[in-house]
XYZ file of C-alpha atoms in Angstrom:
678
model
C 0.000 0.000 0.000
C 2.867 2.372 0.739
C 5.073 1.460 -2.235
C 2.821 3.051 -4.812
C 2.746 6.533 -3.273
C 6.517 6.424 -2.821
C 6.972 5.537 -6.489
C 4.568 8.251 -7.539
C 6.302 10.815 -5.367
C 9.631 9.737 -6.759
C 8.441 10.141 -10.358
C 6.883 13.517 -9.613
C 10.057 14.680 -7.920
C 12.143 13.425 -10.847
C 9.879 15.221 -13.328
C 10.023 18.457 -11.360
C 13.823 18.311 -11.202
C 14.384 17.384 -14.824
C 11.685 19.427 -16.528
C 13.271 22.870 -15.941
C 16.536 21.491 -17.294
C 14.760 20.235 -20.367
C 13.164 23.634 -20.862
C 16.546 25.330 -20.474
C 18.060 23.025 -23.067
C 15.227 23.809 -25.462
C 15.704 27.527 -25.068
C 19.470 27.769 -24.804
C 20.891 25.132 -27.109
C 20.087 23.862 -30.578
C 21.728 22.173 -33.549
C 20.606 22.567 -37.166
C 22.085 20.407 -39.914
C 20.236 22.513 -42.456
C 17.402 24.877 -41.588
C 14.174 23.147 -42.615
C 11.646 23.956 -39.892
C 14.278 25.737 -37.787
C 13.294 28.408 -35.251
C 14.981 31.104 -37.295
C 13.803 34.682 -37.831
C 14.732 36.015 -41.297
C 15.196 39.654 -42.265
C 16.108 41.524 -45.447
C 16.820 39.306 -48.463
C 17.589 36.216 -46.356
C 15.750 33.014 -47.282
C 15.847 29.258 -46.707
C 16.078 26.979 -49.754
C 13.985 23.856 -50.131
C 17.010 21.710 -49.225
C 17.463 23.586 -45.929
C 20.281 25.872 -47.090
C 20.173 29.309 -45.406
C 21.034 32.121 -47.823
C 21.631 35.563 -46.323
C 22.321 37.608 -49.482
C 22.220 37.233 -53.239
C 24.067 38.861 -56.105
C 22.045 42.079 -55.752
C 24.034 45.183 -54.830
C 23.595 47.056 -51.529
C 21.390 44.463 -49.811
C 21.273 43.140 -46.244
C 20.286 39.690 -45.013
C 19.991 38.502 -41.408
C 19.040 35.253 -39.701
C 18.678 35.074 -35.908
C 17.515 32.355 -33.550
C 14.022 33.609 -32.800
C 14.114 32.967 -29.030
C 16.257 35.119 -26.720
C 19.109 33.381 -24.924
C 19.262 33.840 -21.139
C 22.865 34.761 -20.381
C 22.074 35.919 -16.805
C 24.907 38.396 -17.236
C 23.814 40.426 -14.195
C 24.593 37.519 -11.879
C 28.209 38.175 -10.887
C 28.315 34.999 -8.785
C 27.748 32.754 -11.807
C 30.620 33.234 -14.270
C 29.568 30.035 -15.983
C 26.383 31.857 -17.016
C 28.460 33.808 -19.517
C 30.142 30.750 -21.039
C 28.878 29.693 -24.453
C 29.937 27.667 -27.459
C 28.841 27.654 -31.084
C 29.999 26.163 -34.345
C 28.663 26.696 -37.845
C 29.495 26.166 -41.492
C 29.362 29.100 -43.910
C 30.402 29.918 -47.469
C 30.900 33.172 -49.383
C 30.402 32.791 -53.128
C 31.480 35.974 -54.999
C 29.647 37.070 -58.113
C 32.920 36.812 -60.018
C 35.425 34.162 -58.929
C 37.936 35.472 -56.369
C 36.563 39.029 -56.592
C 36.369 40.560 -53.126
C 32.915 40.768 -51.534
C 31.814 41.981 -48.131
C 31.874 39.260 -45.502
C 29.610 37.794 -42.862
C 29.296 38.311 -39.113
C 28.147 36.113 -36.233
C 26.500 38.450 -33.731
C 25.105 38.476 -30.199
C 22.731 41.429 -29.875
C 20.149 42.662 -27.346
C 17.620 43.086 -30.181
C 16.776 41.854 -33.648
C 15.736 45.379 -34.698
C 18.450 46.739 -37.006
C 16.358 49.313 -38.893
C 19.026 51.992 -38.541
C 21.920 49.746 -39.564
C 23.844 50.239 -42.806
C 25.004 47.579 -45.236
C 28.376 47.108 -46.941
C 31.212 47.389 -44.423
C 28.739 47.817 -41.527
C 27.480 44.224 -42.051
C 23.878 45.396 -41.449
C 24.640 45.719 -37.703
C 25.629 49.350 -37.024
C 25.877 52.739 -38.722
C 28.357 55.612 -38.727
C 26.605 57.399 -35.839
C 26.297 54.525 -33.335
C 29.485 52.653 -34.247
C 31.508 52.377 -31.029
C 28.788 53.274 -28.507
C 28.864 51.204 -25.275
C 25.060 51.181 -25.309
C 25.150 48.831 -28.323
C 25.896 45.764 -26.137
C 26.982 44.005 -29.306
C 29.499 41.207 -29.756
C 30.316 40.240 -33.340
C 32.837 37.952 -34.983
C 33.430 39.253 -38.498
C 34.728 37.254 -41.452
C 35.569 40.073 -43.850
C 37.070 40.053 -47.334
C 37.167 43.827 -47.840
C 39.854 46.109 -46.402
C 38.155 49.122 -44.791
C 40.775 51.652 -43.620
C 38.183 53.534 -41.575
C 37.914 50.446 -39.320
C 41.688 49.808 -39.238
C 41.195 46.450 -40.955
C 44.237 44.164 -41.066
C 43.792 43.253 -44.727
C 41.124 42.094 -47.179
C 40.946 38.531 -45.809
C 40.627 38.613 -42.028
C 38.688 37.511 -38.938
C 37.996 40.096 -36.250
C 36.421 40.209 -32.787
C 34.224 43.310 -32.514
C 32.759 44.758 -29.319
C 30.194 47.546 -29.830
C 32.186 48.705 -32.846
C 33.377 47.468 -36.224
C 36.901 48.483 -35.276
C 38.025 45.027 -34.148
C 39.557 44.506 -30.706
C 41.779 41.874 -32.290
C 41.983 40.463 -35.799
C 44.035 38.022 -37.846
C 44.539 36.939 -41.433
C 42.333 33.970 -42.281
C 44.184 30.656 -41.907
C 43.877 27.355 -40.061
C 46.215 25.045 -38.191
C 46.697 21.684 -39.909
C 46.808 18.978 -37.231
C 48.450 16.600 -39.669
C 51.199 18.862 -40.979
C 51.490 20.900 -37.736
C 51.635 24.204 -39.621
C 49.247 27.037 -40.461
C 47.577 26.845 -43.860
C 46.113 29.845 -45.694
C 42.409 30.180 -46.503
C 40.474 32.557 -48.730
C 37.046 33.659 -47.509
C 35.854 34.300 -51.083
C 36.902 30.880 -52.355
C 33.260 29.783 -52.498
C 34.093 26.682 -50.420
C 32.356 25.896 -47.089
C 34.283 26.673 -43.902
C 33.699 25.372 -40.384
C 33.924 27.863 -37.502
C 34.104 27.245 -33.737
C 33.543 30.147 -31.311
C 33.976 29.372 -27.597
C 33.872 31.681 -24.587
C 35.020 30.650 -21.113
C 33.253 32.750 -18.492
C 35.667 31.628 -15.746
C 38.852 32.572 -17.623
C 37.238 35.385 -19.672
C 38.853 33.979 -22.822
C 37.263 34.010 -26.266
C 38.582 31.582 -28.908
C 37.817 31.609 -32.628
C 38.886 28.639 -34.748
C 38.140 27.798 -38.368
C 39.050 25.247 -40.994
C 37.822 23.910 -44.335
C 34.712 21.759 -43.980
C 36.718 18.670 -44.930
C 39.222 19.162 -42.082
C 38.809 18.289 -38.378
C 38.783 20.993 -35.729
C 42.334 22.397 -35.462
C 44.249 21.919 -32.219
C 45.144 25.620 -32.237
C 42.703 28.509 -32.550
C 43.158 31.408 -34.957
C 42.217 34.053 -32.373
C 42.395 33.787 -28.598
C 41.882 36.895 -26.518
C 41.073 37.932 -22.967
C 37.743 39.744 -22.808
C 35.245 40.243 -19.985
C 31.746 40.052 -21.445
C 29.900 40.694 -18.174
C 29.305 44.355 -19.071
C 28.618 43.613 -22.745
C 26.079 40.783 -22.670
C 22.723 41.494 -21.063
C 20.454 38.963 -19.358
C 18.530 38.408 -22.582
C 20.317 38.384 -25.954
C 19.739 37.157 -29.508
C 22.256 35.168 -31.534
C 22.497 35.003 -35.290
C 24.158 36.108 -38.503
C 24.198 39.220 -40.650
C 25.726 39.903 -44.059
C 25.530 42.708 -46.580
C 26.552 43.492 -50.131
C 27.930 46.768 -51.434
C 29.268 47.811 -54.815
C 30.594 44.271 -55.153
C 28.244 41.450 -54.305
C 28.259 37.811 -53.371
C 26.070 35.060 -51.983
C 26.453 34.389 -48.245
C 25.326 30.956 -47.070
C 24.978 29.161 -43.719
C 24.847 25.377 -44.110
C 24.503 24.355 -40.462
C 24.620 25.839 -36.970
C 24.951 24.513 -33.447
C 24.798 26.607 -30.257
C 24.994 25.862 -26.550
C 24.670 28.446 -23.836
C 25.957 26.274 -20.996
C 28.426 23.799 -22.448
C 30.082 22.526 -25.569
C 27.884 22.873 -28.645
C 27.032 19.635 -30.388
C 29.018 18.808 -33.511
C 27.402 19.129 -36.912
C 26.777 16.092 -39.110
C 28.621 17.216 -42.223
C 27.068 14.445 -44.311
C 23.608 15.861 -43.553
C 24.396 19.475 -44.442
C 22.646 20.907 -47.523
C 24.760 21.399 -50.600
C 25.549 24.752 -52.218
C 23.906 25.601 -55.555
C 25.866 24.544 -58.600
C 27.832 27.403 -60.099
C 27.896 25.850 -63.553
C 25.448 23.814 -65.513
C 26.417 20.141 -65.685
C 27.791 18.841 -68.943
C 26.145 16.369 -71.261
C 26.110 12.738 -70.260
C 27.681 9.925 -72.237
C 24.302 8.546 -73.333
C 23.671 9.259 -76.991
C 26.950 11.115 -77.309
C 27.866 9.508 -80.634
C 24.577 10.505 -82.248
C 24.837 14.019 -80.899
C 28.378 14.411 -82.237
C 27.384 13.177 -85.705
C 24.399 15.479 -85.938
C 26.455 18.373 -84.617
C 29.114 17.903 -87.316
C 26.469 18.023 -90.036
C 24.808 21.101 -88.544
C 28.142 22.882 -88.180
C 29.019 22.096 -91.786
C 25.744 23.642 -93.011
C 25.798 26.724 -90.824
C 29.457 27.676 -90.627
C 29.367 29.805 -93.772
C 26.245 31.712 -92.713
C 27.477 32.141 -89.160
C 30.906 33.261 -90.337
C 29.431 35.923 -92.603
C 27.094 37.138 -89.885
C 29.948 37.236 -87.387
C 32.165 39.326 -89.668
C 29.372 41.861 -90.159
C 28.598 42.124 -86.450
C 32.231 42.133 -85.394
C 32.760 45.570 -86.850
C 29.917 46.886 -84.688
C 31.412 45.578 -81.431
C 35.096 45.457 -82.446
C 37.439 46.086 -79.526
C 41.143 46.693 -79.100
C 42.867 44.049 -76.994
C 46.615 44.071 -76.571
C 48.929 41.635 -74.823
C 49.824 44.000 -71.969
C 46.153 44.312 -70.970
C 46.042 40.774 -69.600
C 47.255 42.020 -66.229
C 44.184 44.286 -66.054
C 41.761 41.610 -67.259
C 39.458 41.496 -64.209
C 38.681 45.190 -64.672
C 37.768 44.994 -68.361
C 34.167 44.847 -69.626
C 33.267 43.817 -73.136
C 32.133 46.655 -75.360
C 29.202 44.520 -76.476
C 27.883 44.248 -72.905
C 28.185 47.998 -72.373
C 26.523 48.696 -75.713
C 23.571 46.522 -74.722
C 23.521 47.892 -71.162
C 23.052 51.457 -72.427
C 20.698 50.439 -75.254
C 23.285 51.527 -77.786
C 24.218 54.693 -75.860
C 20.818 56.190 -76.547
C 20.120 59.771 -75.544
C 17.319 58.502 -73.303
C 19.982 56.938 -71.069
C 22.170 60.064 -70.968
C 22.882 61.175 -67.399
C 25.138 64.113 -68.174
C 28.026 65.463 -70.204
C 31.236 67.322 -69.422
C 34.657 68.174 -70.724
C 35.632 64.493 -70.822
C 32.636 63.019 -72.570
C 29.134 61.772 -71.867
C 27.827 59.579 -69.052
C 25.062 57.024 -69.648
C 22.935 54.910 -67.339
C 23.129 51.213 -68.069
C 21.925 47.835 -66.846
C 24.459 45.035 -67.293
C 22.791 42.181 -69.201
C 24.203 39.362 -67.027
C 23.861 40.651 -63.448
C 21.113 43.273 -64.041
C 23.262 45.665 -62.022
C 22.745 49.366 -62.702
C 25.938 51.174 -63.690
C 27.069 54.516 -65.042
C 29.163 54.332 -68.230
C 31.367 57.275 -69.196
C 32.656 57.587 -72.763
C 35.965 59.440 -72.419
C 37.032 61.860 -75.122
C 40.035 60.610 -77.064
C 42.353 63.622 -76.972
C 44.671 62.234 -74.320
C 48.379 62.995 -74.527
C 49.092 60.224 -72.045
C 49.928 56.771 -73.383
C 46.972 54.392 -73.378
C 48.931 51.738 -71.477
C 49.802 54.178 -68.686
C 46.249 55.508 -68.607
C 44.720 52.038 -68.291
C 47.273 51.205 -65.589
C 46.064 54.212 -63.589
C 42.441 53.282 -64.168
C 43.151 49.753 -62.929
C 44.889 51.159 -59.854
C 41.977 53.458 -59.069
C 39.669 50.507 -59.433
C 41.250 49.199 -56.235
C 40.176 52.257 -54.224
C 37.699 51.228 -51.530
C 35.939 53.856 -49.427
C 32.268 54.342 -48.596
C 32.408 57.979 -49.771
C 34.002 57.287 -53.156
C 32.102 56.311 -56.293
C 33.428 52.845 -57.063
C 35.183 52.457 -60.410
C 34.188 48.972 -61.552
C 36.223 48.687 -64.735
C 36.817 49.891 -68.277
C 36.490 48.958 -71.928
C 38.251 50.033 -75.132
C 37.008 50.162 -78.685
C 38.944 51.842 -81.484
C 39.652 55.332 -80.152
C 37.094 55.188 -77.360
C 37.744 54.562 -73.689
C 34.733 53.648 -71.542
C 34.769 53.780 -67.738
C 32.193 51.866 -65.689
C 31.117 53.190 -62.270
C 28.558 52.448 -59.603
C 25.227 54.041 -60.467
C 24.184 56.759 -58.021
C 20.357 57.023 -58.145
C 20.131 60.553 -56.712
C 22.554 62.143 -59.144
C 24.970 64.951 -58.344
C 24.887 67.235 -55.319
C 24.804 70.454 -57.355
C 21.318 69.553 -58.608
C 20.077 69.642 -54.999
C 21.901 72.901 -54.250
C 21.163 74.932 -57.358
C 18.186 73.365 -59.168
C 14.505 73.569 -58.376
C 13.963 70.076 -59.796
C 15.265 68.502 -56.566
C 13.951 68.926 -52.991
C 15.833 71.204 -50.603
C 18.620 69.297 -48.883
C 18.484 69.875 -45.113
C 21.531 70.707 -42.980
C 21.795 67.234 -41.443
C 22.359 65.720 -44.878
C 24.641 68.565 -46.020
C 26.823 68.281 -42.930
C 27.042 64.501 -43.384
C 28.022 64.968 -47.041
C 30.780 67.439 -46.086
C 32.193 64.997 -43.539
C 31.948 62.127 -46.017
C 33.852 63.975 -48.755
C 36.474 65.051 -46.192
C 36.905 61.431 -45.123
C 37.266 60.365 -48.771
C 39.963 62.969 -49.450
C 41.859 61.922 -46.308
C 41.785 58.345 -47.625
C 43.052 59.458 -51.043
C 45.826 61.664 -49.640
C 47.132 59.563 -46.765
C 45.484 56.205 -46.227
C 45.730 54.391 -49.571
C 48.769 52.664 -51.115
C 49.578 55.778 -53.139
C 48.775 59.474 -52.887
C 45.784 60.262 -55.101
C 45.220 63.905 -56.062
C 41.641 64.342 -57.215
C 42.198 67.820 -58.754
C 38.501 68.541 -59.387
C 36.636 68.593 -56.061
C 33.294 70.377 -56.477
C 29.590 69.828 -55.863
C 28.895 68.528 -59.369
C 31.471 65.761 -58.817
C 29.878 64.625 -55.560
C 27.178 62.057 -56.251
C 24.439 60.940 -53.873
C 23.526 57.311 -53.296
C 20.087 55.979 -52.391
C 20.504 57.196 -48.783
C 21.762 60.653 -49.832
C 25.303 59.872 -48.707
C 27.893 61.913 -50.588
C 30.383 60.033 -52.766
C 33.259 61.786 -54.473
C 33.477 60.738 -58.099
C 34.888 61.683 -61.510
C 38.580 60.821 -61.342
C 39.185 62.010 -64.901
C 41.767 64.545 -63.702
C 43.232 62.485 -60.864
C 46.950 61.792 -60.487
C 48.718 59.056 -58.502
C 52.051 59.458 -56.706
C 54.021 57.283 -54.345
C 54.053 58.447 -50.731
C 57.018 60.762 -50.207
C 57.478 61.432 -53.927
C 57.805 64.937 -55.375
C 54.683 66.180 -57.115
C 55.319 66.926 -60.776
C 54.462 70.085 -62.671
C 51.593 69.371 -65.047
C 48.893 71.146 -67.021
C 46.732 73.526 -65.023
C 43.416 71.742 -64.929
C 40.255 72.048 -62.903
C 37.232 74.304 -62.671
C 37.083 78.069 -62.298
C 36.388 78.937 -58.683
C 38.163 75.937 -57.165
C 41.757 76.415 -58.369
C 44.435 77.291 -55.803
C 46.475 80.465 -56.490
C 49.820 78.652 -56.604
C 48.674 76.680 -59.646
C 49.077 79.834 -61.774
C 52.718 80.135 -60.709
C 53.934 76.540 -60.501
C 51.335 74.417 -62.255
C 51.977 71.815 -59.543
C 48.999 70.026 -57.984
C 49.477 68.905 -54.374
C 47.220 67.682 -51.554
C 47.006 71.347 -50.532
C 45.419 72.296 -53.872
C 42.756 69.637 -53.233
C 42.239 71.219 -49.776
C 41.725 74.604 -51.452
C 39.048 73.119 -53.714
C 37.480 71.424 -50.688
C 37.254 74.830 -48.991
C 35.344 76.212 -51.972
C 33.173 73.101 -51.949
C 32.087 73.336 -48.298
C 31.286 77.049 -48.661
C 29.252 76.065 -51.712
C 27.294 73.518 -49.670
C 26.782 75.752 -46.627
C 25.856 78.900 -48.565
C 23.932 77.284 -51.418
C 25.954 79.341 -53.909
C 28.629 78.705 -56.489
C 32.140 80.064 -55.785
C 31.792 82.738 -58.472
C 28.465 84.280 -59.521
C 28.877 87.347 -61.725
C 25.165 88.137 -61.614
C 25.483 88.994 -57.910
C 26.241 92.458 -56.576
C 29.982 93.313 -56.759
C 30.557 92.620 -53.070
C 29.033 89.151 -53.404
C 30.428 87.989 -56.759
C 33.228 85.971 -55.152
C 31.811 83.718 -52.431
C 34.922 83.444 -50.251
C 35.386 87.250 -50.227
C 31.776 87.749 -49.177
C 31.961 85.148 -46.402
C 35.230 86.695 -45.202
C 33.736 90.197 -45.037
C 30.657 88.941 -43.195
C 32.925 87.136 -40.725
C 34.837 90.377 -40.042
C 31.471 92.058 -39.398
C 30.531 89.316 -36.909
C 27.645 88.193 -39.117
C 29.080 85.096 -40.787
C 25.837 83.112 -40.295
C 24.091 85.540 -42.681
C 25.924 83.781 -45.522
C 24.213 80.442 -44.839
C 21.806 79.176 -47.481
C 18.525 81.057 -46.914
C 16.600 78.016 -48.111
C 17.605 76.282 -44.875
C 15.438 78.784 -43.006
C 17.905 78.838 -40.123
C 17.206 75.167 -39.389
C 20.720 74.148 -38.356
C 22.994 74.056 -35.335
C 24.703 77.430 -35.317
C 27.988 76.050 -33.967
C 28.091 73.474 -36.795
C 27.340 76.061 -39.478
C 29.869 78.511 -38.068
C 32.544 75.791 -37.907
C 31.970 74.812 -41.553
C 32.032 78.416 -42.792
C 35.240 79.253 -40.888
C 36.805 75.980 -42.023
C 35.954 76.948 -45.611
C 37.877 80.200 -45.106
C 40.821 78.379 -43.537
C 41.036 75.945 -46.476
C 40.861 78.916 -48.900
C 44.008 80.649 -47.638
C 46.254 81.938 -50.444
C 49.337 80.571 -48.712
C 49.313 76.791 -49.218
C 51.281 76.293 -45.982
C 48.520 78.023 -44.013
C 45.892 75.536 -45.150
C 45.194 72.460 -43.004
C 45.775 68.913 -44.189
C 42.723 66.705 -44.687
C 43.605 64.875 -41.469
C 43.436 68.200 -39.616
C 40.167 69.000 -41.408
C 38.652 65.766 -40.059
C 39.920 66.599 -36.567
C 38.219 70.006 -36.750
C 34.958 68.490 -38.020
C 35.032 65.799 -35.324
C 35.659 68.405 -32.629
C 38.908 66.721 -31.579
C 40.906 69.903 -32.250
C 39.758 73.526 -31.982
C 39.757 75.568 -35.178
C 42.620 78.103 -35.163
C 41.955 81.828 -35.337
C 41.916 83.345 -38.841
C 43.820 86.589 -39.362
C 41.680 89.607 -40.305
C 43.680 90.244 -43.437
C 42.073 90.229 -46.849
C 45.415 89.441 -48.502
C 45.217 86.029 -46.851
C 42.659 85.124 -49.475
C 44.646 86.411 -52.405
C 44.458 89.734 -54.178
C 46.790 88.264 -56.792
C 46.519 89.116 -60.487
C 47.081 86.683 -63.287
C 50.604 87.970 -63.902
C 52.949 87.037 -66.693
C 53.385 83.425 -65.578
C 49.724 82.503 -65.735
C 48.537 80.307 -68.547
C 46.063 81.851 -70.978
C 43.836 78.928 -70.094
C 43.883 79.756 -66.403
C 41.871 82.026 -64.132
C 42.586 82.129 -60.414
C 40.031 80.351 -58.291
C 39.093 83.302 -56.121
C 39.821 86.465 -58.107
C 39.605 89.642 -56.043
C 38.894 93.103 -57.331
C 42.121 93.052 -59.333
C 40.967 90.027 -61.317
C 37.213 90.513 -61.491
C 37.331 92.280 -64.824
C 39.050 89.222 -66.283
C 36.511 86.975 -64.680
C 33.686 88.888 -66.363
C 35.159 88.222 -69.756
C 35.214 84.487 -69.134
C 31.613 84.188 -67.925
C 30.457 82.026 -65.075
C 30.838 78.697 -66.811
C 32.409 75.803 -64.907
C 33.892 73.979 -67.863
C 37.131 72.047 -67.539
C 39.960 74.307 -68.681
C 42.268 71.682 -70.144
C 42.209 67.906 -70.120
C 45.701 67.160 -68.896
C 45.358 63.701 -70.372
């Protein structure tokens, strides 16, 4: 009579003890060998294939895809007496398949976040996790392990093939070139993230030792005995009690497919291993060839068909070849990845029809196009063929500039040649050039928040060109019409038709005086030598242009307002510099920001090149890290210099004062390029 109640009590007690553990396991650990029916929340372009393959992005440009475990994980981070509560382990298999083999594409990030709401996050180098305003804030409570195949200087990236541990910021705490330790050969072996092959990753955090380990290897290899990254980090202040775990990836100007094949996670122990034989396969990159069955018949029929059609096809080919004929020389092989076929560009622009014309300038016309294979929108510039520079050297420079990578530069994707034509292919900027927003009624008024962000973006791009890239790049034509706006109204400096490349530390050579009236530094009339300081001068004219909503020279204005920098300078001496701000803003701006930009424009416009700041100093002023120096109340600081005997007949000083204004009137207010320099 008593045995039954004891047994019942025992079973009840056992159930009560084990059931919470079972619930904890359900909530805090999982293993997916493929994602059919998985508890995964998808966002952006992410999707799950019928075979269980999780795809975060596709070959579309500027897209974001995320996949997070839909239940929050209880880290109990506030419990300081339970360090084991912060221990976790995960392993997963991923693959990055670039649109073009071995072409760099933005990577993928494993993330632990307090929320799955990333509405304010940016794509490209921000991985769809952060943006430029919240990057680095302690309130993010974000831990991310990035697998990145793009070198972003703004984040101090190690190289274009690295793994990094990020805490609240995309500037990695530690990072390392991608490789794995071969247990068999006892050496490190290199890996390429964009190889298109699956890779296995193990991420393990020990809450007792506060050590985070990241290990990876090809899918076909066992877990290496040595990790790639091992760092001391205390996550108690980073991870909250409730967090979400998952993946995020984004595409930019270059795209790729990001896949997750399987994923295992354990909050309180070692994550279960994945069954590699059960993982879904990646899509085939090429169509399979013909089978052996019926091959003899097919070959016989094919020979007959070829014999009948070769004459017709040959004639047709000869006729069409002239239409799409291109120049290809042996030396161009080294620039092959950057070359587009003329035929593709012809089709993309519908034969360079006027309906696709985006604009025209001193170097040719620019057309909108849609590439027939990828359906990517591009801008195609047909460059005028009056270059004095050798074609080989010119293409070498174009190929070099194609390696520039910065979020505020218009990406040069490649080039094509046909007879005497040179065609340059760029990212397409849907909102066109900045000058249309500043000076045309066809665009809405651009508010100060966007203008200030554009100024900072262009400054960051020039700093990258002058100091942070492999070579020094002088743009030589900074102005509002050469700043293009992407879909989010971010400013991107474009049009490198006048640009010059120099090695760091090299002497800058005297060259043709080129540029646009109103942006040319005074010393160009004397020396004809472009330097980073002449770009700074043009940048000064540019930021006054943006803040005041006026072009540097407007002859239809009253005499005291014809030259913008002179007018701003006089208003500053009167203590009324804010009166020069664009009246269309209606005073809707932070006065200290507007005043800083206007004074910085004056500082960059100094006649003495040595008195102008470098672009690094400009960024420090804009960031508020360094106070802006006082400007001397001396009108000669801004140049009352005539053209003189040494000035080229093609040249007019950028900011002519009263001595030069009569000459300026004779030239008119056009902003045409003065000379090609090519």
